[in-house]
mmCIF file of C-alpha atoms and ligand atoms in Angstrom:
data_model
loop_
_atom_site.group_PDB
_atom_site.id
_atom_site.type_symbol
_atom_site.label_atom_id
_atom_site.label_comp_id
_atom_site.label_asym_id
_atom_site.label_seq_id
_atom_site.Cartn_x
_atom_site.Cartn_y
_atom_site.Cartn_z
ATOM 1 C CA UNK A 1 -6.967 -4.179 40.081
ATOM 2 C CA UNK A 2 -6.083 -7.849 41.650
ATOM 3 C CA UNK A 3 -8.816 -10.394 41.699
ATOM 4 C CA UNK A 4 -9.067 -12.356 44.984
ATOM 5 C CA UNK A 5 -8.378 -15.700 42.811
ATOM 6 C CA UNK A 6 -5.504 -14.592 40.382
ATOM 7 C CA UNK A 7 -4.825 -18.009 39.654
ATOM 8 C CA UNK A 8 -8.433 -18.912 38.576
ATOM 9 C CA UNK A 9 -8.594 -16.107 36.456
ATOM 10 C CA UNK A 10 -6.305 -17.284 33.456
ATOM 11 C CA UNK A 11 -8.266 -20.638 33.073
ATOM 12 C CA UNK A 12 -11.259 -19.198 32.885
ATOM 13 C CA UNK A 13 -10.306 -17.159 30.498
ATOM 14 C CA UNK A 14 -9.114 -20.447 28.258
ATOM 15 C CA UNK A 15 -12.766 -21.678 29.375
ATOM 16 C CA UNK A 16 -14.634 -19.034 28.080
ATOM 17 C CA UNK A 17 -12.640 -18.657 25.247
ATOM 18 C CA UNK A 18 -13.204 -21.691 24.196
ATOM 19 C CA UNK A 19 -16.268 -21.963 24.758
ATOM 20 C CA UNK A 20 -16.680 -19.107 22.216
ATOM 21 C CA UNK A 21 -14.834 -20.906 20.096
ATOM 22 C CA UNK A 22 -16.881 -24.175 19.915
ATOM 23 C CA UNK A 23 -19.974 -21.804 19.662
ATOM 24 C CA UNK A 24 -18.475 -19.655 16.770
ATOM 25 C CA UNK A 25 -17.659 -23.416 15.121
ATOM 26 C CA UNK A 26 -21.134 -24.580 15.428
ATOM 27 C CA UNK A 27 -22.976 -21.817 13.799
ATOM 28 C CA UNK A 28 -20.030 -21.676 11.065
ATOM 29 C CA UNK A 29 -20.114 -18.054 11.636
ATOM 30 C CA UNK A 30 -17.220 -16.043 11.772
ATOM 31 C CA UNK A 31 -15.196 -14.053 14.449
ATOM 32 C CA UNK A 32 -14.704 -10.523 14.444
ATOM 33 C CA UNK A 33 -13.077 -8.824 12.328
ATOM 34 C CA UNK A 34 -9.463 -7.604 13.840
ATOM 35 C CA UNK A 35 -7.245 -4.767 13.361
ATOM 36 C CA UNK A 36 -3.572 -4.545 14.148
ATOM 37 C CA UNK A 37 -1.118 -1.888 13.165
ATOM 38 C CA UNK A 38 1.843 -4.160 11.235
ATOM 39 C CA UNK A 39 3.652 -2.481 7.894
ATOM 40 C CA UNK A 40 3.321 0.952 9.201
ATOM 41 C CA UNK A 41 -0.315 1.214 9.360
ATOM 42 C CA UNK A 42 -3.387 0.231 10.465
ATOM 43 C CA UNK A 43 -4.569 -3.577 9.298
ATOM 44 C CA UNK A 44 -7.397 -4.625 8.993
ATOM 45 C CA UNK A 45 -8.958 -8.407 8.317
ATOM 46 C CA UNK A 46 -12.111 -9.699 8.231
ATOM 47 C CA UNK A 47 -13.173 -12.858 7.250
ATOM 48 C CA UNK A 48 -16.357 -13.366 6.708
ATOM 49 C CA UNK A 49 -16.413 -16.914 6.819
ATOM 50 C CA UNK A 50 -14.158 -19.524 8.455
ATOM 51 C CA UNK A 51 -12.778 -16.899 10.621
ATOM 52 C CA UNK A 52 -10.602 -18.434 13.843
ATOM 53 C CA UNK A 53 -8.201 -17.611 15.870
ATOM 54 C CA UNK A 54 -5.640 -19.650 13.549
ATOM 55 C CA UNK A 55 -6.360 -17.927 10.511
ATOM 56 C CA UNK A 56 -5.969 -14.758 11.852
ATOM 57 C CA UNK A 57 -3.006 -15.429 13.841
ATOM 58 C CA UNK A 58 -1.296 -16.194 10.607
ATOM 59 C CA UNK A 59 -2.233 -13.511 8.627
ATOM 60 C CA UNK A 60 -0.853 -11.260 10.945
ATOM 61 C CA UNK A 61 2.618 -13.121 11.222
ATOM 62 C CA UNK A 62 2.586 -13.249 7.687
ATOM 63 C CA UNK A 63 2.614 -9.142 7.910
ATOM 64 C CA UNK A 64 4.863 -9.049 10.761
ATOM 65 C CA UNK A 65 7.227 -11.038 9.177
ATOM 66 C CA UNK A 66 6.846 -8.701 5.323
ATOM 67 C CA UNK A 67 7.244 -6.018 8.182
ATOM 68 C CA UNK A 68 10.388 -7.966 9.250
ATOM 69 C CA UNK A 69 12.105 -7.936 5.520
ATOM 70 C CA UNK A 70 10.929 -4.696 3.836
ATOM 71 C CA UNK A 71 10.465 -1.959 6.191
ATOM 72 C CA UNK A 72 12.486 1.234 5.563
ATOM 73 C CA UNK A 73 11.945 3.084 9.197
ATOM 74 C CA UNK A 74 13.426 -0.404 11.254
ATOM 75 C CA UNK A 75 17.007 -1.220 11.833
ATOM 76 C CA UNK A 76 18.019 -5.364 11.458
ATOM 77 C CA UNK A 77 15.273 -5.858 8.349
ATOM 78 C CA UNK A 78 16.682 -6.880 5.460
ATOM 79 C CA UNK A 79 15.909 -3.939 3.404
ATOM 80 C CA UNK A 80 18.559 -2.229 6.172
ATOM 81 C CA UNK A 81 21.007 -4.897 5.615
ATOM 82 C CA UNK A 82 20.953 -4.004 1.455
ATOM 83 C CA UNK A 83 21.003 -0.092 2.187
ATOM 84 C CA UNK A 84 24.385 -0.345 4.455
ATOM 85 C CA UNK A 85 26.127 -2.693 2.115
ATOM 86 C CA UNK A 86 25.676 0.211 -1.286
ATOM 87 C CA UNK A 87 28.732 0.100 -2.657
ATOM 88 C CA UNK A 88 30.230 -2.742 -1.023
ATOM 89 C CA UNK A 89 28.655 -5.720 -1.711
ATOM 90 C CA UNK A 90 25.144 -7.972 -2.638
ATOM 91 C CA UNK A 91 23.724 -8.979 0.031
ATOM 92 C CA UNK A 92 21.232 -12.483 0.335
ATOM 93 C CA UNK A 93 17.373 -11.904 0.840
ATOM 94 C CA UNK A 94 14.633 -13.673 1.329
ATOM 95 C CA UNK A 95 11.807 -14.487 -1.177
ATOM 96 C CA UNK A 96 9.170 -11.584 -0.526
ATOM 97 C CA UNK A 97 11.974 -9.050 -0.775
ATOM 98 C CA UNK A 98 13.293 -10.763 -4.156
ATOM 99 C CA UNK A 99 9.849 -10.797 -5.589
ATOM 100 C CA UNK A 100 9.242 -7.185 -4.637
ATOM 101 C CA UNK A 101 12.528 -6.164 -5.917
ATOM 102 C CA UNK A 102 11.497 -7.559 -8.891
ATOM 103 C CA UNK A 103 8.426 -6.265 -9.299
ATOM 104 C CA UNK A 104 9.583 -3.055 -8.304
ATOM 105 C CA UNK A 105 12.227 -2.789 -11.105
ATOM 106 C CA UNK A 106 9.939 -3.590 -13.702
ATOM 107 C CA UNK A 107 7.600 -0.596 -12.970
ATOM 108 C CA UNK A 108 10.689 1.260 -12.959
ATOM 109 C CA UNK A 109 11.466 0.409 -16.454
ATOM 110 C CA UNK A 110 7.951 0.893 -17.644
ATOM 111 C CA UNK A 111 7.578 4.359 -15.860
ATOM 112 C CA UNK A 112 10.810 5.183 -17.225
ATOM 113 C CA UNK A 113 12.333 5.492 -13.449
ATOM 114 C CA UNK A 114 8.917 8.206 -12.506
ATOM 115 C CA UNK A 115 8.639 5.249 -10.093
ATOM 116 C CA UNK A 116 11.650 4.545 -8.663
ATOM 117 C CA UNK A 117 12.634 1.704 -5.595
ATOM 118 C CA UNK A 118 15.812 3.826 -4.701
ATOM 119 C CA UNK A 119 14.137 6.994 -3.772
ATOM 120 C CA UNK A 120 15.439 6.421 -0.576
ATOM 121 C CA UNK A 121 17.561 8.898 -0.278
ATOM 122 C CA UNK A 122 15.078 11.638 -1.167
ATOM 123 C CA UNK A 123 12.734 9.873 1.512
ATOM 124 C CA UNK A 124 14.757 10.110 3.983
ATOM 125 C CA UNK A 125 15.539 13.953 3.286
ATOM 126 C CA UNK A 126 12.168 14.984 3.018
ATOM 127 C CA UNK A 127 11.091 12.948 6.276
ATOM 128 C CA UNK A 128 7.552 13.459 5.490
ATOM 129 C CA UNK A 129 5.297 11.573 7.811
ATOM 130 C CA UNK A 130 7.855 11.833 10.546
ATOM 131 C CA UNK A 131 8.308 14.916 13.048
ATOM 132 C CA UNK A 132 11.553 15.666 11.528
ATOM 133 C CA UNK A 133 10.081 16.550 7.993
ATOM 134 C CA UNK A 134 11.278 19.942 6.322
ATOM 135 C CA UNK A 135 12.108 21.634 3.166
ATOM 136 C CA UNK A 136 15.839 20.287 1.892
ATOM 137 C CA UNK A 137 18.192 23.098 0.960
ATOM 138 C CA UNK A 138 18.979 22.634 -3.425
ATOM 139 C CA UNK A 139 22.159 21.579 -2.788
ATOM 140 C CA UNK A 140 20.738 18.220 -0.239
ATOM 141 C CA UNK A 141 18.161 17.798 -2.635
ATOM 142 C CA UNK A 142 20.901 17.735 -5.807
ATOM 143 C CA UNK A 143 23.200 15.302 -3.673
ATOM 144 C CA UNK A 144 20.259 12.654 -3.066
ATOM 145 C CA UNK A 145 19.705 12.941 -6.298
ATOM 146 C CA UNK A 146 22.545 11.764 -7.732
ATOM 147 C CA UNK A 147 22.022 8.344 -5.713
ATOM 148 C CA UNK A 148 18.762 7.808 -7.017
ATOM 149 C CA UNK A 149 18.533 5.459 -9.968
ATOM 150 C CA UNK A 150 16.798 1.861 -10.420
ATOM 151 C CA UNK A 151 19.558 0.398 -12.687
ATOM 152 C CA UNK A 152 22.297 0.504 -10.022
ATOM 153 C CA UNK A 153 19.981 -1.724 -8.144
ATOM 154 C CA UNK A 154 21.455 -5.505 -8.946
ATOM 155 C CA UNK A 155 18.641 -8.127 -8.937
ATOM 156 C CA UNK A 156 20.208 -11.422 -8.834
ATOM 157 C CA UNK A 157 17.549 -13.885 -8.672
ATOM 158 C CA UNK A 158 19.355 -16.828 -8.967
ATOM 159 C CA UNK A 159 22.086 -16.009 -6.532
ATOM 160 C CA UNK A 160 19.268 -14.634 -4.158
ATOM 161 C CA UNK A 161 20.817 -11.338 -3.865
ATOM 162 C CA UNK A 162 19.829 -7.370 -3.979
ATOM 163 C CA UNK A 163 23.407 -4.898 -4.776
ATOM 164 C CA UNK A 164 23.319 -0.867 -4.884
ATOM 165 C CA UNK A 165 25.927 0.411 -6.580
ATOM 166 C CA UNK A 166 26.590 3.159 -5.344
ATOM 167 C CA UNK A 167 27.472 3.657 -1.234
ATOM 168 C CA UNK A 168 24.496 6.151 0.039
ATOM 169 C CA UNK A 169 21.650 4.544 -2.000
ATOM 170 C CA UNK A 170 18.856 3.041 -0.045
ATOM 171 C CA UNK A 171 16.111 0.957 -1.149
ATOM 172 C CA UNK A 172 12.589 2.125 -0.472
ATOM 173 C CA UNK A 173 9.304 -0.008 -0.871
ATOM 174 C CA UNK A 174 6.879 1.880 0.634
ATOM 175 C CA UNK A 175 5.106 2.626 -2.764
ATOM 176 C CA UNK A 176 4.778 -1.643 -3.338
ATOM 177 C CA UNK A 177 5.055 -3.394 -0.519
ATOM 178 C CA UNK A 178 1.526 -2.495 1.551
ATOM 179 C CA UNK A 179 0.231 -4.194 -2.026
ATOM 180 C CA UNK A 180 2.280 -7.236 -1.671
ATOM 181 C CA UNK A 181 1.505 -8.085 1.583
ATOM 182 C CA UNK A 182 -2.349 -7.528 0.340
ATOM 183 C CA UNK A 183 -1.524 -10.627 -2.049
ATOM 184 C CA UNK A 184 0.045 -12.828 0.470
ATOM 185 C CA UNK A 185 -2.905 -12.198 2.774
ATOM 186 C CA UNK A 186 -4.905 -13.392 -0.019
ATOM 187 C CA UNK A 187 -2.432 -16.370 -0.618
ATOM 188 C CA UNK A 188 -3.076 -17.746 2.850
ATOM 189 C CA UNK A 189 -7.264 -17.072 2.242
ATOM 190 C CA UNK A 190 -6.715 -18.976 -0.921
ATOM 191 C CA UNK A 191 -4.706 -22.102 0.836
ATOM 192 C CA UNK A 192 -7.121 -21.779 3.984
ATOM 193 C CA UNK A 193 -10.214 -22.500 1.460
ATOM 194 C CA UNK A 194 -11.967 -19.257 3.254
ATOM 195 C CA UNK A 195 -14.790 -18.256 0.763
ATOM 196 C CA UNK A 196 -15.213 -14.391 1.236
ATOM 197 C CA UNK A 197 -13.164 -11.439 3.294
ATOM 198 C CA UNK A 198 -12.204 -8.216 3.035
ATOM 199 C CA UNK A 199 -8.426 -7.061 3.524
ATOM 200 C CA UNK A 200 -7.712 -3.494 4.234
ATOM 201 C CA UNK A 201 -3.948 -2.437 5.063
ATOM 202 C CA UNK A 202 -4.326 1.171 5.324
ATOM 203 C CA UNK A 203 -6.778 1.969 2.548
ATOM 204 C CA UNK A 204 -4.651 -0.632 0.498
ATOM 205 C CA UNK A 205 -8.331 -2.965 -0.081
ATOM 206 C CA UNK A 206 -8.608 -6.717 -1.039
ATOM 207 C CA UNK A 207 -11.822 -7.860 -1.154
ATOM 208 C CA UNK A 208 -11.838 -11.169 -1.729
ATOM 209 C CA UNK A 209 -14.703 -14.270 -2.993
ATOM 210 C CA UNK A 210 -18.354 -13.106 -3.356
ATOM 211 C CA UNK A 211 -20.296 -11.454 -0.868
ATOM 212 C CA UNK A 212 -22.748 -13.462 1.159
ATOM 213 C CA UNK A 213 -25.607 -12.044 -1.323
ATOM 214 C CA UNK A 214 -24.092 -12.476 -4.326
ATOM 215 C CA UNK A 215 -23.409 -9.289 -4.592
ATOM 216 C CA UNK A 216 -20.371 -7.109 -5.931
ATOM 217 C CA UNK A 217 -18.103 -5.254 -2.720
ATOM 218 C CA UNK A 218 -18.870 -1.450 -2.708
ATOM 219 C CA UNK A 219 -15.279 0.469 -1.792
ATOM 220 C CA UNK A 220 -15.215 3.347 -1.469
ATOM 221 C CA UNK A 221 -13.081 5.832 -2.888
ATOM 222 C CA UNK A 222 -11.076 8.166 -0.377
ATOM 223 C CA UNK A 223 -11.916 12.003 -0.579
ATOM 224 C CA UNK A 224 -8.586 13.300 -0.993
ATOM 225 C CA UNK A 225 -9.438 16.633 -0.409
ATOM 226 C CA UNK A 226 -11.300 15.725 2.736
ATOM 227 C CA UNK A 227 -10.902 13.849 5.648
ATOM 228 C CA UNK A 228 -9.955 10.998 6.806
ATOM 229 C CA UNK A 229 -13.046 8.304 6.302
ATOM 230 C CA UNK A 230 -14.650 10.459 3.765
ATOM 231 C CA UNK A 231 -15.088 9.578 0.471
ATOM 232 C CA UNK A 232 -15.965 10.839 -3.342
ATOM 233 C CA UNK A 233 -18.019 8.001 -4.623
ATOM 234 C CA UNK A 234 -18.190 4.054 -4.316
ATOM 235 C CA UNK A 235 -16.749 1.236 -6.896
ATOM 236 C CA UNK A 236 -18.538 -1.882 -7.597
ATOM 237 C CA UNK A 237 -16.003 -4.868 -7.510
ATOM 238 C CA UNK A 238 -15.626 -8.253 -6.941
ATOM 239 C CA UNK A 239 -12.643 -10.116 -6.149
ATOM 240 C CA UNK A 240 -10.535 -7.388 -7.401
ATOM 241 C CA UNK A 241 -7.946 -5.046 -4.848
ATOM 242 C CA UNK A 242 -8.631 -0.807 -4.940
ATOM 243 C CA UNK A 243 -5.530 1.380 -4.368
ATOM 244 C CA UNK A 244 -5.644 5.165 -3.974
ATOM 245 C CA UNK A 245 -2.153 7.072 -3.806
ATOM 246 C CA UNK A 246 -2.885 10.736 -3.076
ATOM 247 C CA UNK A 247 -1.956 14.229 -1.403
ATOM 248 C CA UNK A 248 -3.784 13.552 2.038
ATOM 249 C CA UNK A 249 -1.736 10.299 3.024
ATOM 250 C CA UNK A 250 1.361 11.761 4.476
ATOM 251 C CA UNK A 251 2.061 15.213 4.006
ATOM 252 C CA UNK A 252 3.828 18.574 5.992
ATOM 253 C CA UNK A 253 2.663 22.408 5.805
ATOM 254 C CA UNK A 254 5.485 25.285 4.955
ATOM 255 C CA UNK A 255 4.603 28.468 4.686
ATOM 256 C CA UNK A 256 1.308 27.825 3.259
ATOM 257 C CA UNK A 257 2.577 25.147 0.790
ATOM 258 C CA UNK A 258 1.471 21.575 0.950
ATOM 259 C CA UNK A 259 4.473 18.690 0.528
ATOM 260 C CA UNK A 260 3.029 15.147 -0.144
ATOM 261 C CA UNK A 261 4.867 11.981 0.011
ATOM 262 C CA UNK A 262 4.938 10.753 -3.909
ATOM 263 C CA UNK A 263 8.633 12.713 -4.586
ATOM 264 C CA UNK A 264 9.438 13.281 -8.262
ATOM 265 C CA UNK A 265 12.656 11.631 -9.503
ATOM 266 C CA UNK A 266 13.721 14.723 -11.828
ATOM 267 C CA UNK A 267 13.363 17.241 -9.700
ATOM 268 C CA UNK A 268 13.476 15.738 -6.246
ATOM 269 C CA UNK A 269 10.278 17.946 -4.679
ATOM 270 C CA UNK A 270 6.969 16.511 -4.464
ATOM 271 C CA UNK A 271 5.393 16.074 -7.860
ATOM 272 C CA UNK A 272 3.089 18.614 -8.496
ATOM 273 C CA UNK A 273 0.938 18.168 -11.733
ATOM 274 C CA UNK A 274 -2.307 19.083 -10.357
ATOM 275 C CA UNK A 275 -4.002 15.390 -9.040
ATOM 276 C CA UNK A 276 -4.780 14.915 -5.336
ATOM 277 C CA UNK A 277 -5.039 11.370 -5.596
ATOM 278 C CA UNK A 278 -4.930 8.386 -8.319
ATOM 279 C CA UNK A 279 -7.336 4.949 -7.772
ATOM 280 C CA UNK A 280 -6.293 1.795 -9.198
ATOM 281 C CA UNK A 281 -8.675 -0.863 -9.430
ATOM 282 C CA UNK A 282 -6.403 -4.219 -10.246
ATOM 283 C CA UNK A 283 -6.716 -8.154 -10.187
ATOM 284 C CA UNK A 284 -3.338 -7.819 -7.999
ATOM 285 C CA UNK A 285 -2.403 -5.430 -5.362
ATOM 286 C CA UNK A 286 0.901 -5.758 -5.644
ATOM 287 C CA UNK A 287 0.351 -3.963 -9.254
ATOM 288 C CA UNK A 288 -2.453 -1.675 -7.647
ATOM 289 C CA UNK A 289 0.452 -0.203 -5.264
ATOM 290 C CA UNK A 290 2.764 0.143 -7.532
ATOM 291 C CA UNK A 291 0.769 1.833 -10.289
ATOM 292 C CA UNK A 292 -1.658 4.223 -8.058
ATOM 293 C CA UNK A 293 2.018 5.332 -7.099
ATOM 294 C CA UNK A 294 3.100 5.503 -10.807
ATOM 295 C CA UNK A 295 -0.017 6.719 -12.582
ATOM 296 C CA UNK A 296 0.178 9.866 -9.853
ATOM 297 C CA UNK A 297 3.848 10.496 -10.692
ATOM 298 C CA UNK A 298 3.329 10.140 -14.258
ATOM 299 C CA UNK A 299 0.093 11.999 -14.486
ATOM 300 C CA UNK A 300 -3.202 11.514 -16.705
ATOM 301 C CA UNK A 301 -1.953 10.432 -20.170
ATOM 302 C CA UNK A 302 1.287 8.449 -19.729
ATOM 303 C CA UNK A 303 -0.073 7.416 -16.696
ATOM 304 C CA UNK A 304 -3.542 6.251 -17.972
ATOM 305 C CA UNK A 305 -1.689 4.567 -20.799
ATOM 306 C CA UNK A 306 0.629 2.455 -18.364
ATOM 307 C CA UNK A 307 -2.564 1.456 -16.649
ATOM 308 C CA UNK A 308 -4.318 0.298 -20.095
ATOM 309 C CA UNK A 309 -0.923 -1.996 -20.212
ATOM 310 C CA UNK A 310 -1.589 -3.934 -17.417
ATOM 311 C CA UNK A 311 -4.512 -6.083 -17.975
ATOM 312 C CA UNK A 312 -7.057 -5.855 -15.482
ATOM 313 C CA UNK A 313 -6.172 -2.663 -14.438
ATOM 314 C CA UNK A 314 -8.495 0.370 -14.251
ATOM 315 C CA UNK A 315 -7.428 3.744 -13.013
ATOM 316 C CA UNK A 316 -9.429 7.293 -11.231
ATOM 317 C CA UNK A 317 -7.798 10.396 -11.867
ATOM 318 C CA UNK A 318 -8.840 12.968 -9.196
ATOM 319 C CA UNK A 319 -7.459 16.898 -10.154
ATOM 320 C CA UNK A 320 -7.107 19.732 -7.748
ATOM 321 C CA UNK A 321 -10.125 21.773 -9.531
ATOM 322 C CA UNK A 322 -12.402 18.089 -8.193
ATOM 323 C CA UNK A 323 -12.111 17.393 -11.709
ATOM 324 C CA UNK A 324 -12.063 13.260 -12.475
ATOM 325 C CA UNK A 325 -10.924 11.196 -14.965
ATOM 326 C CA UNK A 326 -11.573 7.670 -15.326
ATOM 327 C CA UNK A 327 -10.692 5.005 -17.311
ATOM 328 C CA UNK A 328 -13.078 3.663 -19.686
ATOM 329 C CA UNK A 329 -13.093 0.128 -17.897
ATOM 330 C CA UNK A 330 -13.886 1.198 -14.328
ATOM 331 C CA UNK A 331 -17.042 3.959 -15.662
ATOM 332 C CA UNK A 332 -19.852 1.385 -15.091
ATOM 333 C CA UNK A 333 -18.578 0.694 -12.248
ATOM 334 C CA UNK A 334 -17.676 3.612 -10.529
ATOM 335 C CA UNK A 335 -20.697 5.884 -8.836
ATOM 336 C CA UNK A 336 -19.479 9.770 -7.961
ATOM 337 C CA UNK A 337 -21.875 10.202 -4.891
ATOM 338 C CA UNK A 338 -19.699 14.096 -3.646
ATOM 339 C CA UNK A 339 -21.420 16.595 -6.109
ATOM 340 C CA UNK A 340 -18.343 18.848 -5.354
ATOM 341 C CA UNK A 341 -16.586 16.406 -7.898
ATOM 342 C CA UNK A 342 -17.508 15.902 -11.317
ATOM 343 C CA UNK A 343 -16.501 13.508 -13.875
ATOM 344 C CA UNK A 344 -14.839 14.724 -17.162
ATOM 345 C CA UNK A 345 -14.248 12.728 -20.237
HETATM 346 P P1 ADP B 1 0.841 5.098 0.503
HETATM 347 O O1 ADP B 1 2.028 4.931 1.372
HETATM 348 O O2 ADP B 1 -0.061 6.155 0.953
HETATM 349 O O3 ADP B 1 0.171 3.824 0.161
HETATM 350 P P2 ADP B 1 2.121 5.185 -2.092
HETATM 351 O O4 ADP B 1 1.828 3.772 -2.400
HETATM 352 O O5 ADP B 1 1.860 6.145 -3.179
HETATM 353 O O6 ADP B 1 1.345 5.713 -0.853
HETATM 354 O O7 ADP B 1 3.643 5.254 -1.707
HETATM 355 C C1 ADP B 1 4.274 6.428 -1.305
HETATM 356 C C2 ADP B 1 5.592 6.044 -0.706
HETATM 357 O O8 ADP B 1 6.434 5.498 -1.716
HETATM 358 C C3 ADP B 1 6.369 7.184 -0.095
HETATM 359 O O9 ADP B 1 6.062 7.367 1.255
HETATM 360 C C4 ADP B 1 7.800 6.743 -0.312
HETATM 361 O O10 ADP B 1 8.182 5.813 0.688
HETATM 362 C C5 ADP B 1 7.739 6.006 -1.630
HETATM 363 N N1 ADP B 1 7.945 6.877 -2.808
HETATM 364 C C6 ADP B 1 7.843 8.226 -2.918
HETATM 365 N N2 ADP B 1 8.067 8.647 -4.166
HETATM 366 C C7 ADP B 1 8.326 7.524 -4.901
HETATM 367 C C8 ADP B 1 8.655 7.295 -6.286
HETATM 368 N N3 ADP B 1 8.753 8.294 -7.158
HETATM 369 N N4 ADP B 1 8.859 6.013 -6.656
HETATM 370 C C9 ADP B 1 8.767 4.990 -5.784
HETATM 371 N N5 ADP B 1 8.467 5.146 -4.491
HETATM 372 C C10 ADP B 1 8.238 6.387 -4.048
HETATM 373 MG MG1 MG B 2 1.638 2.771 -4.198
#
């Protein structure tokens, strides 16, 4: 629909707008909280004080350009540029991907590869999340295998460079860098002097500063069994990031049989050790990501102990049967409120 004065229209628009704007200054009070779907999923921020138009205008570029380096579905980003030179040559990245790289290769040596950055391979031949997902034959399976392995990534930090071996490998963040960008967010709250907010990229939570009250965040805790929105009980935290990996997050039906997204490294199928989903509760998100990803691929005891490593870390086991498991850190903490679920020792 055209209004009779088109050309008023846009400068009224800057009118109003800023007239909100001096208004929202006055009181001190923040915007709105905004969502926008950036790094493959839907991203929320809300500052709760000191909101503008600024701030969240660079907290958004600030994902678009992560986006820009590290995603794994996008042609042109530098993650792309490493996967097409394997086997031919290191190629120069930017500083989020090196620190990510870095990061990422460290939880592969503490997982013993369990969590691995060049699963790529077996990502992309499992497809799940995309249309296109099925059941590999052995033999694919096998063959993407054999490509998959953390130490033929070379991490050159002083030259600035990433290197895979091997031509066919591909790099594959998707378990780390939702948790990164979490922390840069934060990064930019810290610089920006904004006293409390809550950052959620996709169930990947920040809360960050003290409530208004005083008192600790509530998250809560995703029923993976359930849907969507749901969840199994609430953690108390402040200024501390919650990370759930689990069944429900991206997954395809066969033949009755559920395939998940978190893809074993030994035997190239989804691992299957009887969790539905693993919480981290971390002073970093970066190390949330990457260990709700590790703990589930590990499983309950090596996975609990690699979470009692990290200081600051706490962990919520969640079993198939609704059994749960928690770490002894997080049990004050943490309030089951879905009676279907009960907490074992
Ligand atoms: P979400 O994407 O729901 O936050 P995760 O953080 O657990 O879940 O990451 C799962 C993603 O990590 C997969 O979609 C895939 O891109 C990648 N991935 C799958 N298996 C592994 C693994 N064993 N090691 C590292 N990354 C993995
Ligand atoms: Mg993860």
């Amino acid at each position: 629909m055209r209004s009779t004065s088109p050309r008023l229209l846009p400068l009224f628009a800057i009118a109003s707008a800023m007239a909100f704007a001096l208004i929202a200054a006055s009181c001190a009070r923040s915007i709105e909280a905004r969502t926008e779907f950036v790094i493959g999923t839907l991203c929320r921020i809300d500052l709760q004080d000191q909101g503008s138009d600024a701030a969240y205008r660079e907290i958004f570029a600030r994902l678009r350009s992560i986006e820009e380096a590290m995603s794994a579905n996008k042609d042109g980003t530098e993650l792309d540029a490493v996967n097409r030179a394997a086997g031919i040559a290191p190629v120069a990245v930017g500083a989020d991907m090196m620190a990510v790289a870095v990061k990422a290769v460290r939880y592969a040596e503490l997982t013993d590869g369990a969590f691995d950055p060049t699963v790529g391979p077996l990502v992309k031949l499992w497809n799940i999340g995309t249309p296109e997902a099925r059941v590999p034959s052995a033999e694919e399976i096998a063959a993407a295998l054999k490509l998959i392995g953390w130490r033929d990534l070379v991490v050159d930090e002083k030259a600035g460079t990433l290197f895979l071996k091997k031509p066919g490998m591909r790099l594959d963040f998707g378990a780390i860098a939702k948790g990164y960008a979490a922390d840069a967010v934060a990064e930019i709250l810290a610089r920006r002097r904004i006293k409390r907010a809550v950052v959620d990229l996709g169930g990947n939570v920040l809360v960050y500063g003290k409530k208004k009250d005083g008192s600790p965040w509530r998250v809560g805790v995703q029923d993976p069994s359930g849907l969507r929105g749901s969840h199994i009980g609430i953690v108390r935290i402040e200024a501390k990031t919650l990370v759930t990996s689990g069944v429900y997050e991206r997954f395809f039906e066969e033949d009755g049989r559920r395939y998940h997204h978190i893809l074993s490294t030994r035997d190239g199928y989804p691992v299957s050790n009887g969790l539905i989903s693993v919480t981290i509760v971390a002073d970093k998100s970066v190390d949330a990501d990457a260990l709700s990803t590790s703990a589930f691929a590990l499983g309950w005891e090596k996975g609990k102990a690699l979470v009692e490593s990290i200081p600051g870390a706490e962990a919520i086991f969640v079993w198939d049967d609704l059994t749960v498991r928690a770490t002894p850190g997080i049990k004050k903490d943490f309030a089951l409120s879905d009676e279907r679920y009960r907490i074992v020792d």
